[in-house]
Amino acid sequence: MTDLFMELDRSSPVPLYFQVSQQIEQAISSGRLGPGARLDNEISLADRFGLSRPTMRRAIQELVDKGLLVRKRGVGTQVVHGQVSRPVELTSLYDDLARANQAPRTTLLVNEIVPASEVVADILDVPVRSQVLRLRRLRFANGEPLAIMENYLPADLSDIGRADLEERGLYQLMRARGVHIRVAKQRIGAKAGTTEECRLLGERRGSPLLTMDRATHDDRGRPVEWGHHAYRASQYSFEVTLVDH
Amino acid sequence: MTDLFMELDRSSPVPLYFQVSQQIEQAISSGRLGPGARLDNEISLADRFGLSRPTMRRAIQELVDKGLLVRKRGVGTQVVHGQVSRPVELTSLYDDLARANQAPRTTLLVNEIVPASEVVADILDVPVRSQVLRLRRLRFANGEPLAIMENYLPADLSDIGRADLEERGLYQLMRARGVHIRVAKQRIGAKAGTTEECRLLGERRGSPLLTMDRATHDDRGRPVEWGHHAYRASQYSFEVTLVDH
DNA sequence: GAGTGGTCTAGACCACAGT
DNA sequence: CTGTGGTCTAGACCACTCG
């Protein structure tokens, strides 16, 4: 363990534990802390950063939850072997693509107010047959079709239907309307594409599609979106990191 | 908020924060705390349980990470709307099926020591062409074929090949050999099944399969398993809950 | 026995939401 | 303004691993 610590900015609004975890993460991805490398114990690390032990612990725990570090009582904290994997976060497909310079583009197929079916009403926690916004979009990346996305939103967010849905992601537009997205529950599966789906996606009839059903909730626990997405299996997959606590 | 608290067992080895989080989770799944219900603030909850605030916070945080609760500064803690979803944990398919009384059964297709290919050697962090254990199994649930599972294990775990792989899950056998599984990095996708895969799974040729590639690490950060699984899309899907921190 | 992480306490100050 | 969660401190004791 050489000095992997820079100064902390105690006047910054960024929490100290986050500043520390970012510095350690940087040390890992840059190779200064290679696979299997052992970190010093919490006490001495806390001393070196000038922090209390709980704060140092939280910084380390952030990286354990990300799957970058592994800890064992009586042994210590080590960097996990294997390639660094991209973090799994609550981001939108649009933002992911934009960040990866994949030139996302969207075609709006359907944009209408419909009465809620029983299924949609149940998930969005609104009365059956009350009005909800239905969207159906075709998402491109690098000019190639990537996914068909069907979404339902409660009535008070239906003005999103008048926004520039072809130029921005759904999450981004919701955030701009003061919706603070907190929890997304997803079910990932697969199916054979229908004739229409495959036509839209430029796949052969019956090609396998990766599907994702998602219910999204805001910081009040209120359902704010339900979606059914179908991705070209040849172009897309999901990454998930699981940690045993 | 009525009294949803029972006594805590301070002599138990079960951590207090876990006892509390389980009681709250029970109150939610039983309906005593319905969707949208507000919890008392941390201080009074801590008082009622006779705990310090950090311990109470940790109990609540457990459920926030599970997607059951939602918190907002200046507002409070509320139960998320929507149906209670099964927790996503680092468990094996075999254990999941057994717990759901799905009568898991396994047929061993391949059980051999092979030289590691470059890909396998890289993931398992062993020399290329060194010996690794290769397994290929067909997993049934309720008598129906469910998944084809191909796995590679480093040489020092190759005695698992002599274990009762048809009667127990791989994770269970690894644990029995003192392997403490900690981190699993998965990539979930879809593909059309090959002729052989579909034959084994009892699907029509070219049926869509849900695929999962997984690298597993133990509590020292060492790679202990790499697997490529293919599930019948008509029978299986993954659940994932994402939380914005 | 020495060293590690896991748990827990009793305070403190702050940022933000809603009135 | 009041109430909430978010952060941070400086200790303490325990359980576990390993030599």
Coordinates of C-alpha atoms (C1' of nucleotides) in Angstrom, one line a residue:
Chain A
M1 CA 0.0 0.0 0.0
T2 CA 1.6 3.2 -1.2
D3 CA -0.1 6.5 -0.8
L4 CA -3.2 6.3 -2.8
F5 CA -4.8 9.2 -0.9
M6 CA -5.0 12.7 -2.0
E7 CA -6.5 15.5 0.0
L8 CA -10.2 15.5 0.9
D9 CA -12.2 18.6 0.4
R10 CA -14.1 19.1 3.7
S11 CA -15.9 22.1 2.4
S12 CA -17.3 20.3 -0.6
P13 CA -20.9 19.2 -0.5
V14 CA -19.7 15.8 -1.8
P15 CA -19.7 13.5 1.2
L16 CA -16.4 12.5 2.6
Y17 CA -17.1 8.7 2.3
F18 CA -17.9 9.3 -1.4
Q19 CA -14.7 11.3 -2.1
V20 CA -12.7 8.4 -0.5
S21 CA -14.5 5.6 -2.3
Q22 CA -14.0 7.4 -5.6
Q23 CA -10.3 7.7 -4.9
I24 CA -10.0 4.0 -4.1
E25 CA -12.1 3.1 -7.2
Q26 CA -9.8 5.2 -9.3
A27 CA -6.8 3.4 -7.8
I28 CA -8.3 0.1 -8.8
S29 CA -9.3 1.0 -12.3
S30 CA -6.0 2.6 -13.0
G31 CA -4.2 -0.5 -11.9
R32 CA -2.4 1.0 -8.9
L33 CA -4.4 -1.5 -6.9
G34 CA -4.4 -4.7 -8.9
P35 CA -6.5 -7.8 -8.6
G36 CA -6.0 -9.4 -5.2
A37 CA -4.2 -6.5 -3.7
R38 CA -4.8 -6.0 0.0
L39 CA -6.0 -2.7 1.4
D40 CA -4.7 -1.6 4.8
N41 CA -7.1 -2.2 7.7
E42 CA -9.9 0.3 8.4
I43 CA -8.3 1.9 11.4
S44 CA -5.1 2.9 9.6
L45 CA -6.9 3.9 6.5
A46 CA -9.2 6.1 8.6
D47 CA -6.1 7.6 10.2
R48 CA -4.4 8.3 6.9
F49 CA -7.4 10.1 5.5
G50 CA -8.1 11.8 8.8
L51 CA -11.5 10.3 9.1
S52 CA -13.4 8.3 11.8
R53 CA -13.7 4.6 11.3
P54 CA -17.4 4.6 10.5
T55 CA -16.9 7.0 7.7
M56 CA -14.0 5.0 6.3
R57 CA -16.1 1.8 6.6
R58 CA -18.8 3.4 4.6
A59 CA -16.4 4.3 1.8
I60 CA -15.2 0.8 1.6
Q61 CA -18.7 -0.6 1.8
E62 CA -19.6 1.4 -1.3
L63 CA -17.1 -0.5 -3.3
V64 CA -18.0 -3.9 -1.7
D65 CA -21.5 -3.3 -2.9
K66 CA -20.2 -2.5 -6.4
G67 CA -18.4 -5.8 -6.5
L68 CA -14.9 -4.2 -6.6
L69 CA -13.8 -5.2 -3.1
V70 CA -14.2 -8.2 -1.0
R71 CA -13.8 -8.3 2.8
K72 CA -13.4 -11.1 5.3
R73 CA -13.3 -10.8 9.0
G74 CA -10.0 -11.7 10.5
V75 CA -8.4 -11.4 7.1
G76 CA -8.8 -8.0 5.5
T77 CA -10.1 -6.3 2.4
Q78 CA -8.9 -7.2 -1.0
V79 CA -9.5 -6.2 -4.6
V80 CA -11.6 -8.7 -6.5
H81 CA -9.9 -10.6 -9.3
G82 CA -11.2 -10.2 -12.8
Q83 CA -11.8 -7.3 -15.1
V84 CA -13.4 -4.2 -13.8
S85 CA -17.1 -4.2 -14.8
R86 CA -19.2 -1.2 -15.6
P87 CA -21.3 -0.2 -12.7
V88 CA -25.0 -1.2 -12.7
E89 CA -27.0 1.9 -12.0
L90 CA -30.5 3.2 -12.3
T91 CA -30.0 5.0 -15.6
S92 CA -32.0 5.1 -18.8
L93 CA -31.1 3.4 -21.9
Y94 CA -30.9 6.8 -23.7
D95 CA -28.4 8.1 -21.2
D96 CA -26.3 4.9 -21.3
L97 CA -26.1 5.1 -25.1
A98 CA -25.4 8.8 -25.1
R99 CA -22.6 8.4 -22.6
A100 CA -21.1 5.6 -24.7
N101 CA -21.3 7.8 -27.8
Q102 CA -23.7 5.4 -29.4
A103 CA -25.7 8.2 -31.0
P104 CA -29.1 7.4 -29.6
R105 CA -32.1 8.3 -31.7
T106 CA -35.8 7.7 -31.2
T107 CA -38.9 7.4 -33.4
L108 CA -42.2 8.0 -31.8
L109 CA -44.7 5.3 -32.9
V110 CA -47.6 5.8 -30.6
N111 CA -48.4 8.8 -28.3
E112 CA -52.0 8.7 -27.0
I113 CA -54.2 8.9 -24.0
V114 CA -55.9 5.6 -23.3
P115 CA -58.1 4.2 -20.5
A116 CA -56.1 2.1 -18.1
S117 CA -56.5 -1.7 -18.5
E118 CA -56.7 -3.6 -15.3
V119 CA -53.1 -4.6 -15.4
V120 CA -51.9 -1.1 -16.0
A121 CA -54.3 0.4 -13.5
D122 CA -53.0 -2.0 -10.8
I123 CA -49.4 -1.2 -11.4
L124 CA -49.8 2.5 -11.7
D125 CA -52.2 2.5 -8.7
V126 CA -54.9 4.4 -10.6
P127 CA -58.6 3.5 -11.1
V128 CA -59.4 1.1 -13.9
R129 CA -60.3 2.9 -17.2
S130 CA -58.9 6.2 -15.9
Q131 CA -56.8 8.0 -18.4
V132 CA -53.1 7.2 -18.8
L133 CA -50.5 8.1 -21.3
R134 CA -49.3 5.3 -23.7
L135 CA -46.1 5.7 -25.6
R136 CA -44.5 3.4 -28.0
R137 CA -41.1 4.2 -29.3
L138 CA -38.4 2.7 -31.5
R139 CA -34.9 3.4 -30.2
F140 CA -31.8 3.4 -32.5
A141 CA -28.1 3.3 -31.7
N142 CA -25.6 4.3 -34.3
G143 CA -28.4 4.2 -36.9
E144 CA -29.3 0.6 -36.1
P145 CA -32.6 -0.2 -34.5
L146 CA -32.1 -1.5 -31.0
A147 CA -35.3 -1.7 -29.0
I148 CA -39.1 -1.2 -29.0
M149 CA -40.3 0.5 -25.9
E150 CA -43.9 0.6 -24.7
N151 CA -44.6 2.8 -21.7
Y152 CA -47.6 3.8 -19.6
L153 CA -47.6 6.9 -17.4
P154 CA -50.2 8.2 -15.0
A155 CA -52.4 11.1 -16.1
D156 CA -50.6 13.9 -14.3
L157 CA -47.5 13.1 -16.3
S158 CA -49.3 12.9 -19.6
D159 CA -47.9 16.3 -20.8
I160 CA -44.7 14.4 -21.5
G161 CA -46.6 13.3 -24.6
R162 CA -46.1 16.8 -25.8
A163 CA -42.4 16.9 -25.1
D164 CA -39.6 16.2 -27.5
L165 CA -39.7 12.4 -27.0
E166 CA -37.6 11.9 -30.1
E167 CA -34.7 13.9 -28.7
R168 CA -34.6 12.9 -25.0
G169 CA -34.9 9.9 -22.8
L170 CA -38.1 9.3 -20.8
Y171 CA -36.3 9.4 -17.5
Q172 CA -34.7 12.7 -18.4
L173 CA -38.1 14.2 -19.2
M174 CA -39.6 12.9 -16.0
R175 CA -36.8 14.4 -14.0
A176 CA -37.3 17.7 -15.7
R177 CA -40.9 17.6 -14.4
G178 CA -39.8 17.2 -10.8
V179 CA -40.1 13.4 -10.6
H180 CA -37.4 12.0 -8.5
I181 CA -37.0 8.4 -9.6
R182 CA -35.9 6.1 -6.8
V183 CA -36.8 2.4 -7.4
A184 CA -37.2 0.3 -10.5
K185 CA -38.3 -3.3 -10.4
Q186 CA -37.4 -5.2 -13.5
R187 CA -38.2 -8.6 -14.9
I188 CA -35.9 -9.7 -17.6
G189 CA -36.8 -12.5 -20.0
A190 CA -36.8 -13.5 -23.6
K191 CA -39.3 -14.3 -26.4
A192 CA -39.5 -14.7 -30.1
G193 CA -40.3 -11.5 -31.8
T194 CA -43.6 -11.0 -33.5
T195 CA -43.7 -10.3 -37.2
E196 CA -44.3 -6.6 -36.6
E197 CA -41.5 -6.4 -33.9
C198 CA -39.0 -8.0 -36.1
R199 CA -39.9 -5.8 -39.0
L200 CA -39.4 -2.7 -36.9
L201 CA -36.1 -4.0 -35.5
G202 CA -34.8 -5.2 -38.8
E203 CA -34.5 -8.8 -37.6
R204 CA -35.6 -12.0 -39.3
R205 CA -39.1 -13.3 -38.4
G206 CA -39.1 -15.1 -35.1
S207 CA -35.7 -13.8 -34.0
P208 CA -35.0 -13.9 -30.2
L209 CA -35.7 -10.7 -28.3
L210 CA -34.5 -9.8 -24.8
T211 CA -37.5 -8.4 -22.9
M212 CA -37.7 -6.2 -19.8
D213 CA -40.8 -5.3 -17.9
R214 CA -40.2 -2.5 -15.5
A215 CA -42.2 -0.7 -12.8
T216 CA -40.7 2.6 -11.6
H217 CA -41.4 4.5 -8.4
D218 CA -40.5 8.0 -7.2
D219 CA -39.1 9.1 -3.9
R220 CA -42.6 9.0 -2.4
G221 CA -43.0 5.4 -3.4
R222 CA -45.6 6.3 -6.0
P223 CA -45.6 4.4 -9.3
V224 CA -44.7 6.8 -12.1
E225 CA -44.1 4.5 -15.0
W226 CA -44.6 1.0 -16.3
G227 CA -42.8 -0.2 -19.4
H228 CA -42.4 -3.2 -21.6
H229 CA -39.2 -3.2 -23.7
A230 CA -38.0 -5.6 -26.3
Y231 CA -34.3 -5.5 -27.3
R232 CA -32.5 -7.1 -30.2
A233 CA -30.7 -10.0 -28.5
S234 CA -27.9 -9.7 -31.0
Q235 CA -27.3 -6.1 -30.0
Y236 CA -28.0 -5.8 -26.3
S237 CA -27.6 -7.5 -22.9
F238 CA -27.9 -6.6 -19.2
E239 CA -25.2 -6.6 -16.6
V240 CA -26.0 -7.5 -13.0
T241 CA -23.6 -7.7 -10.0
L242 CA -24.8 -9.6 -6.9
V243 CA -23.1 -9.4 -3.5
D244 CA -23.6 -11.7 -0.6
H245 CA -23.9 -9.6 2.5
Chain B
M1 CA -48.2 3.7 13.3
T2 CA -49.4 1.1 15.7
D3 CA -47.0 -1.0 17.6
L4 CA -45.3 -3.2 15.0
F5 CA -42.4 -4.0 17.3
M6 CA -41.9 -7.1 19.3
E7 CA -39.1 -7.6 21.7
L8 CA -35.5 -7.8 20.4
D9 CA -33.3 -10.6 21.5
R10 CA -30.1 -8.9 22.6
S11 CA -28.4 -12.2 23.4
S12 CA -29.0 -13.6 20.0
P13 CA -26.1 -13.7 17.5
V14 CA -28.5 -12.2 15.0
P15 CA -27.7 -8.5 14.6
L16 CA -30.2 -6.1 16.1
Y17 CA -30.5 -4.1 12.8
F18 CA -31.4 -7.4 11.1
Q19 CA -34.0 -8.4 13.7
V20 CA -35.6 -5.0 13.3
S21 CA -35.6 -5.0 9.5
Q22 CA -37.2 -8.4 9.5
Q23 CA -39.9 -7.2 11.8
I24 CA -40.7 -4.3 9.5
E25 CA -40.5 -6.4 6.4
Q26 CA -43.0 -8.8 8.0
A27 CA -45.3 -5.9 8.8
I28 CA -45.2 -4.8 5.2
S29 CA -45.7 -8.3 3.6
S30 CA -48.5 -9.0 6.1
G31 CA -50.3 -5.8 5.1
R32 CA -50.0 -4.1 8.5
L33 CA -48.0 -1.5 6.7
G34 CA -49.7 -1.0 3.4
P35 CA -48.5 0.7 0.3
G36 CA -47.7 4.4 0.9
A37 CA -47.8 4.0 4.7
R38 CA -45.5 6.4 6.5
L39 CA -43.1 5.1 9.1
D40 CA -42.3 7.1 12.2
N41 CA -39.1 9.1 12.1
E42 CA -35.8 7.4 12.9
I43 CA -35.4 8.9 16.3
S44 CA -38.8 7.8 17.7
L45 CA -38.4 4.4 16.1
A46 CA -35.0 4.0 17.7
D47 CA -36.5 5.0 21.0
R48 CA -39.3 2.5 20.7
F49 CA -37.0 -0.3 19.9
G50 CA -34.5 0.8 22.5
L51 CA -31.8 1.3 19.9
S52 CA -29.4 4.0 18.9
R53 CA -30.2 6.0 15.8
P54 CA -27.4 4.5 13.6
T55 CA -28.6 1.0 14.3
M56 CA -32.2 2.0 13.5
R57 CA -31.0 3.7 10.3
R58 CA -29.2 0.6 9.2
A59 CA -32.3 -1.5 9.7
I60 CA -34.3 0.9 7.5
Q61 CA -31.6 1.1 4.9
E62 CA -31.7 -2.7 4.5
L63 CA -35.3 -2.4 3.3
V64 CA -34.6 0.7 1.2
D65 CA -31.9 -1.4 -0.6
K66 CA -34.5 -4.1 -1.1
G67 CA -36.9 -1.7 -2.8
L68 CA -39.5 -2.0 -0.1
L69 CA -39.1 1.4 1.5
V70 CA -38.5 4.9 0.0
R71 CA -37.0 7.8 2.0
K72 CA -36.9 11.5 1.3
R73 CA -35.2 14.1 3.4
G74 CA -37.6 16.5 5.1
V75 CA -40.5 14.2 4.4
G76 CA -40.0 10.8 5.9
T77 CA -40.0 7.1 5.1
Q78 CA -42.8 5.4 3.2
V79 CA -43.7 2.0 2.0
V80 CA -43.4 1.7 -1.7
H81 CA -46.5 1.2 -3.8
G82 CA -47.0 -2.0 -5.7
Q83 CA -46.9 -5.7 -5.0
V84 CA -44.2 -7.0 -2.8
S85 CA -41.6 -8.6 -5.0
R86 CA -39.4 -11.5 -4.1
P87 CA -36.0 -10.5 -3.0
V88 CA -33.1 -10.8 -5.4
E89 CA -30.3 -12.6 -3.7
L90 CA -27.2 -14.4 -4.4
T91 CA -28.7 -17.8 -4.5
S92 CA -28.4 -20.8 -6.8
L93 CA -31.1 -21.9 -9.2
Y94 CA -31.3 -25.2 -7.4
D95 CA -32.0 -23.6 -4.0
D96 CA -34.5 -21.2 -5.5
L97 CA -36.4 -24.1 -7.1
A98 CA -36.2 -26.3 -4.0
R99 CA -37.5 -23.4 -1.8
A100 CA -40.4 -22.9 -4.2
N101 CA -41.2 -26.7 -4.1
Q102 CA -40.4 -27.0 -7.8
A103 CA -38.8 -30.4 -7.3
P104 CA -35.4 -29.6 -9.0
R105 CA -33.6 -32.5 -10.7
T106 CA -30.4 -32.6 -12.6
T107 CA -28.9 -34.7 -15.3
L108 CA -25.1 -34.7 -15.7
L109 CA -24.2 -34.4 -19.4
V110 CA -20.5 -33.7 -19.2
N111 CA -18.0 -34.1 -16.3
E112 CA -14.4 -33.9 -17.4
I113 CA -11.1 -32.3 -16.8
V114 CA -10.0 -30.2 -19.8
P115 CA -7.2 -27.8 -20.5
A116 CA -8.3 -24.2 -20.0
S117 CA -9.0 -22.2 -23.1
E118 CA -7.7 -18.6 -23.2
V119 CA -11.1 -17.2 -22.3
V120 CA -11.6 -19.6 -19.3
A121 CA -8.1 -19.2 -18.1
D122 CA -8.4 -15.4 -18.1
I123 CA -11.7 -15.5 -16.2
L124 CA -10.6 -18.1 -13.7
D125 CA -7.1 -16.5 -13.3
V126 CA -5.2 -19.7 -14.1
P127 CA -2.6 -20.5 -16.7
V128 CA -3.8 -21.2 -20.2
R129 CA -4.1 -25.0 -20.9
S130 CA -3.9 -25.7 -17.2
Q131 CA -6.4 -28.3 -16.1
V132 CA -9.9 -27.1 -15.1
L133 CA -13.2 -29.0 -14.5
R134 CA -15.9 -28.7 -17.1
L135 CA -19.5 -29.5 -16.2
R136 CA -22.5 -29.6 -18.4
R137 CA -25.9 -30.3 -16.7
L138 CA -29.5 -30.3 -17.7
R139 CA -31.8 -28.9 -14.9
F140 CA -35.4 -29.9 -14.6
A141 CA -38.2 -28.4 -12.5
N142 CA -41.4 -30.3 -11.9
G143 CA -40.2 -32.9 -14.4
E144 CA -39.9 -30.3 -17.2
P145 CA -36.5 -29.4 -18.6
L146 CA -35.6 -25.8 -17.6
A147 CA -32.0 -25.0 -18.3
I148 CA -28.7 -26.2 -19.7
M149 CA -25.8 -25.2 -17.5
E150 CA -22.2 -25.3 -18.5
N151 CA -19.6 -24.5 -15.8
Y152 CA -15.9 -24.3 -15.4
L153 CA -14.1 -24.6 -12.1
P154 CA -10.4 -24.2 -11.1
A155 CA -8.4 -27.4 -10.6
D156 CA -8.5 -27.3 -6.8
L157 CA -12.2 -27.7 -6.8
S158 CA -12.3 -30.4 -9.4
D159 CA -13.2 -33.1 -6.8
I160 CA -16.7 -31.6 -7.1
G161 CA -16.8 -33.7 -10.3
R162 CA -17.0 -36.8 -8.0
A163 CA -19.8 -35.4 -5.9
D164 CA -23.5 -36.0 -6.2
L165 CA -24.0 -33.3 -8.9
E166 CA -27.4 -34.8 -9.8
E167 CA -28.7 -34.3 -6.3
R168 CA -27.3 -31.0 -5.2
G169 CA -26.7 -27.5 -6.6
L170 CA -23.2 -26.4 -7.6
Y171 CA -23.2 -23.5 -5.0
Q172 CA -24.2 -25.9 -2.3
L173 CA -21.4 -28.3 -3.1
M174 CA -18.9 -25.4 -3.3
R175 CA -20.0 -24.2 0.1
A176 CA -19.6 -27.6 1.6
R177 CA -15.9 -27.5 0.4
G178 CA -15.3 -24.3 2.4
V179 CA -15.8 -21.9 -0.5
H180 CA -17.5 -18.7 0.7
I181 CA -19.2 -17.2 -2.3
R182 CA -19.4 -13.4 -2.3
V183 CA -19.7 -11.8 -5.6
A184 CA -21.3 -12.9 -8.9
K185 CA -21.1 -10.8 -12.0
Q186 CA -23.7 -11.8 -14.5
R187 CA -24.6 -10.8 -18.1
I188 CA -28.1 -11.6 -19.1
G189 CA -29.0 -11.9 -22.8
A190 CA -31.0 -13.9 -25.2
K191 CA -30.3 -16.1 -28.2
A192 CA -31.9 -18.6 -30.5
G193 CA -31.3 -22.1 -29.2
T194 CA -29.2 -24.5 -31.3
T195 CA -30.6 -27.7 -32.6
E196 CA -29.0 -29.6 -29.7
E197 CA -30.0 -27.2 -27.0
C198 CA -33.6 -27.2 -28.2
R199 CA -33.6 -31.0 -28.3
L200 CA -32.4 -31.2 -24.7
L201 CA -34.9 -28.6 -23.5
G202 CA -37.8 -30.0 -25.4
E203 CA -38.3 -26.8 -27.4
R204 CA -38.9 -26.3 -31.1
R205 CA -35.8 -25.6 -33.2
G206 CA -34.7 -22.0 -33.0
S207 CA -36.8 -21.2 -29.9
P208 CA -35.7 -18.2 -27.9
L209 CA -33.5 -18.9 -24.9
L210 CA -32.6 -16.6 -22.0
T211 CA -28.8 -16.7 -21.4
M212 CA -26.8 -15.9 -18.4
D213 CA -23.0 -15.7 -18.3
R214 CA -21.7 -15.6 -14.7
A215 CA -18.3 -15.2 -13.0
T216 CA -18.3 -16.0 -9.3
H217 CA -15.7 -14.9 -6.7
D218 CA -15.1 -16.0 -3.2
D219 CA -14.5 -14.0 -0.1
R220 CA -10.9 -13.5 -1.0
G221 CA -11.8 -12.2 -4.4
R222 CA -10.6 -15.3 -6.2
P223 CA -12.6 -16.5 -9.2
V224 CA -14.1 -19.9 -8.3
E225 CA -16.6 -20.5 -11.1
W226 CA -17.5 -19.4 -14.6
G227 CA -20.8 -20.5 -16.1
H228 CA -22.8 -20.1 -19.2
H229 CA -26.5 -21.0 -18.7
A230 CA -29.4 -21.1 -21.2
Y231 CA -33.0 -21.1 -19.9
R232 CA -36.2 -21.8 -21.7
A233 CA -37.6 -18.4 -22.2
S234 CA -41.1 -19.8 -21.8
Q235 CA -40.3 -21.0 -18.3
Y236 CA -37.9 -18.6 -16.7
S237 CA -37.1 -15.0 -16.1
F238 CA -34.9 -12.9 -13.8
E239 CA -36.0 -10.3 -11.3
V240 CA -33.8 -7.2 -10.6
T241 CA -34.5 -4.3 -8.3
L242 CA -32.5 -1.1 -8.8
V243 CA -32.3 1.7 -6.2
D244 CA -31.0 5.2 -6.7
H245 CA -28.8 6.1 -3.8
Chain C
dG1 C1' -2.2 -13.9 20.9
dA2 C1' -2.5 -10.4 17.5
dG3 C1' -5.0 -8.5 13.9
dT4 C1' -9.1 -8.0 11.3
dG5 C1' -13.8 -6.7 10.2
dG6 C1' -18.9 -6.7 12.4
dT7 C1' -21.8 -4.4 15.5
dC8 C1' -23.4 -0.9 18.6
dT9 C1' -23.7 3.5 21.2
dA10 C1' -24.7 8.6 22.2
dG11 C1' -24.1 12.3 20.9
dA12 C1' -23.4 16.4 17.0
dC13 C1' -24.2 19.4 12.9
dC14 C1' -26.2 20.0 8.4
dA15 C1' -29.4 20.2 4.2
dC16 C1' -33.8 20.0 2.7
dA17 C1' -39.1 19.8 2.6
dG18 C1' -43.3 21.7 4.0
dT19 C1' -45.7 25.1 7.0
Chain D
dC1 C1' -40.2 27.7 11.7
dT2 C1' -40.3 22.6 12.7
dG3 C1' -39.3 18.0 11.4
dT4 C1' -37.1 15.0 8.5
dG5 C1' -33.2 12.2 6.8
dG6 C1' -27.9 12.7 5.6
dT7 C1' -23.4 12.9 7.4
dC8 C1' -19.8 12.5 10.8
dT9 C1' -17.3 11.6 15.2
dA10 C1' -14.8 8.9 19.0
dG11 C1' -15.1 5.7 21.3
dA12 C1' -16.6 0.4 22.8
dC13 C1' -17.0 -4.7 22.7
dC14 C1' -17.3 -8.8 20.0
dA15 C1' -16.4 -12.8 16.6
dC16 C1' -13.5 -14.6 13.5
dT17 C1' -8.9 -16.0 11.2
dC18 C1' -4.4 -17.2 11.3
dG19 C1' 0.2 -18.1 12.8

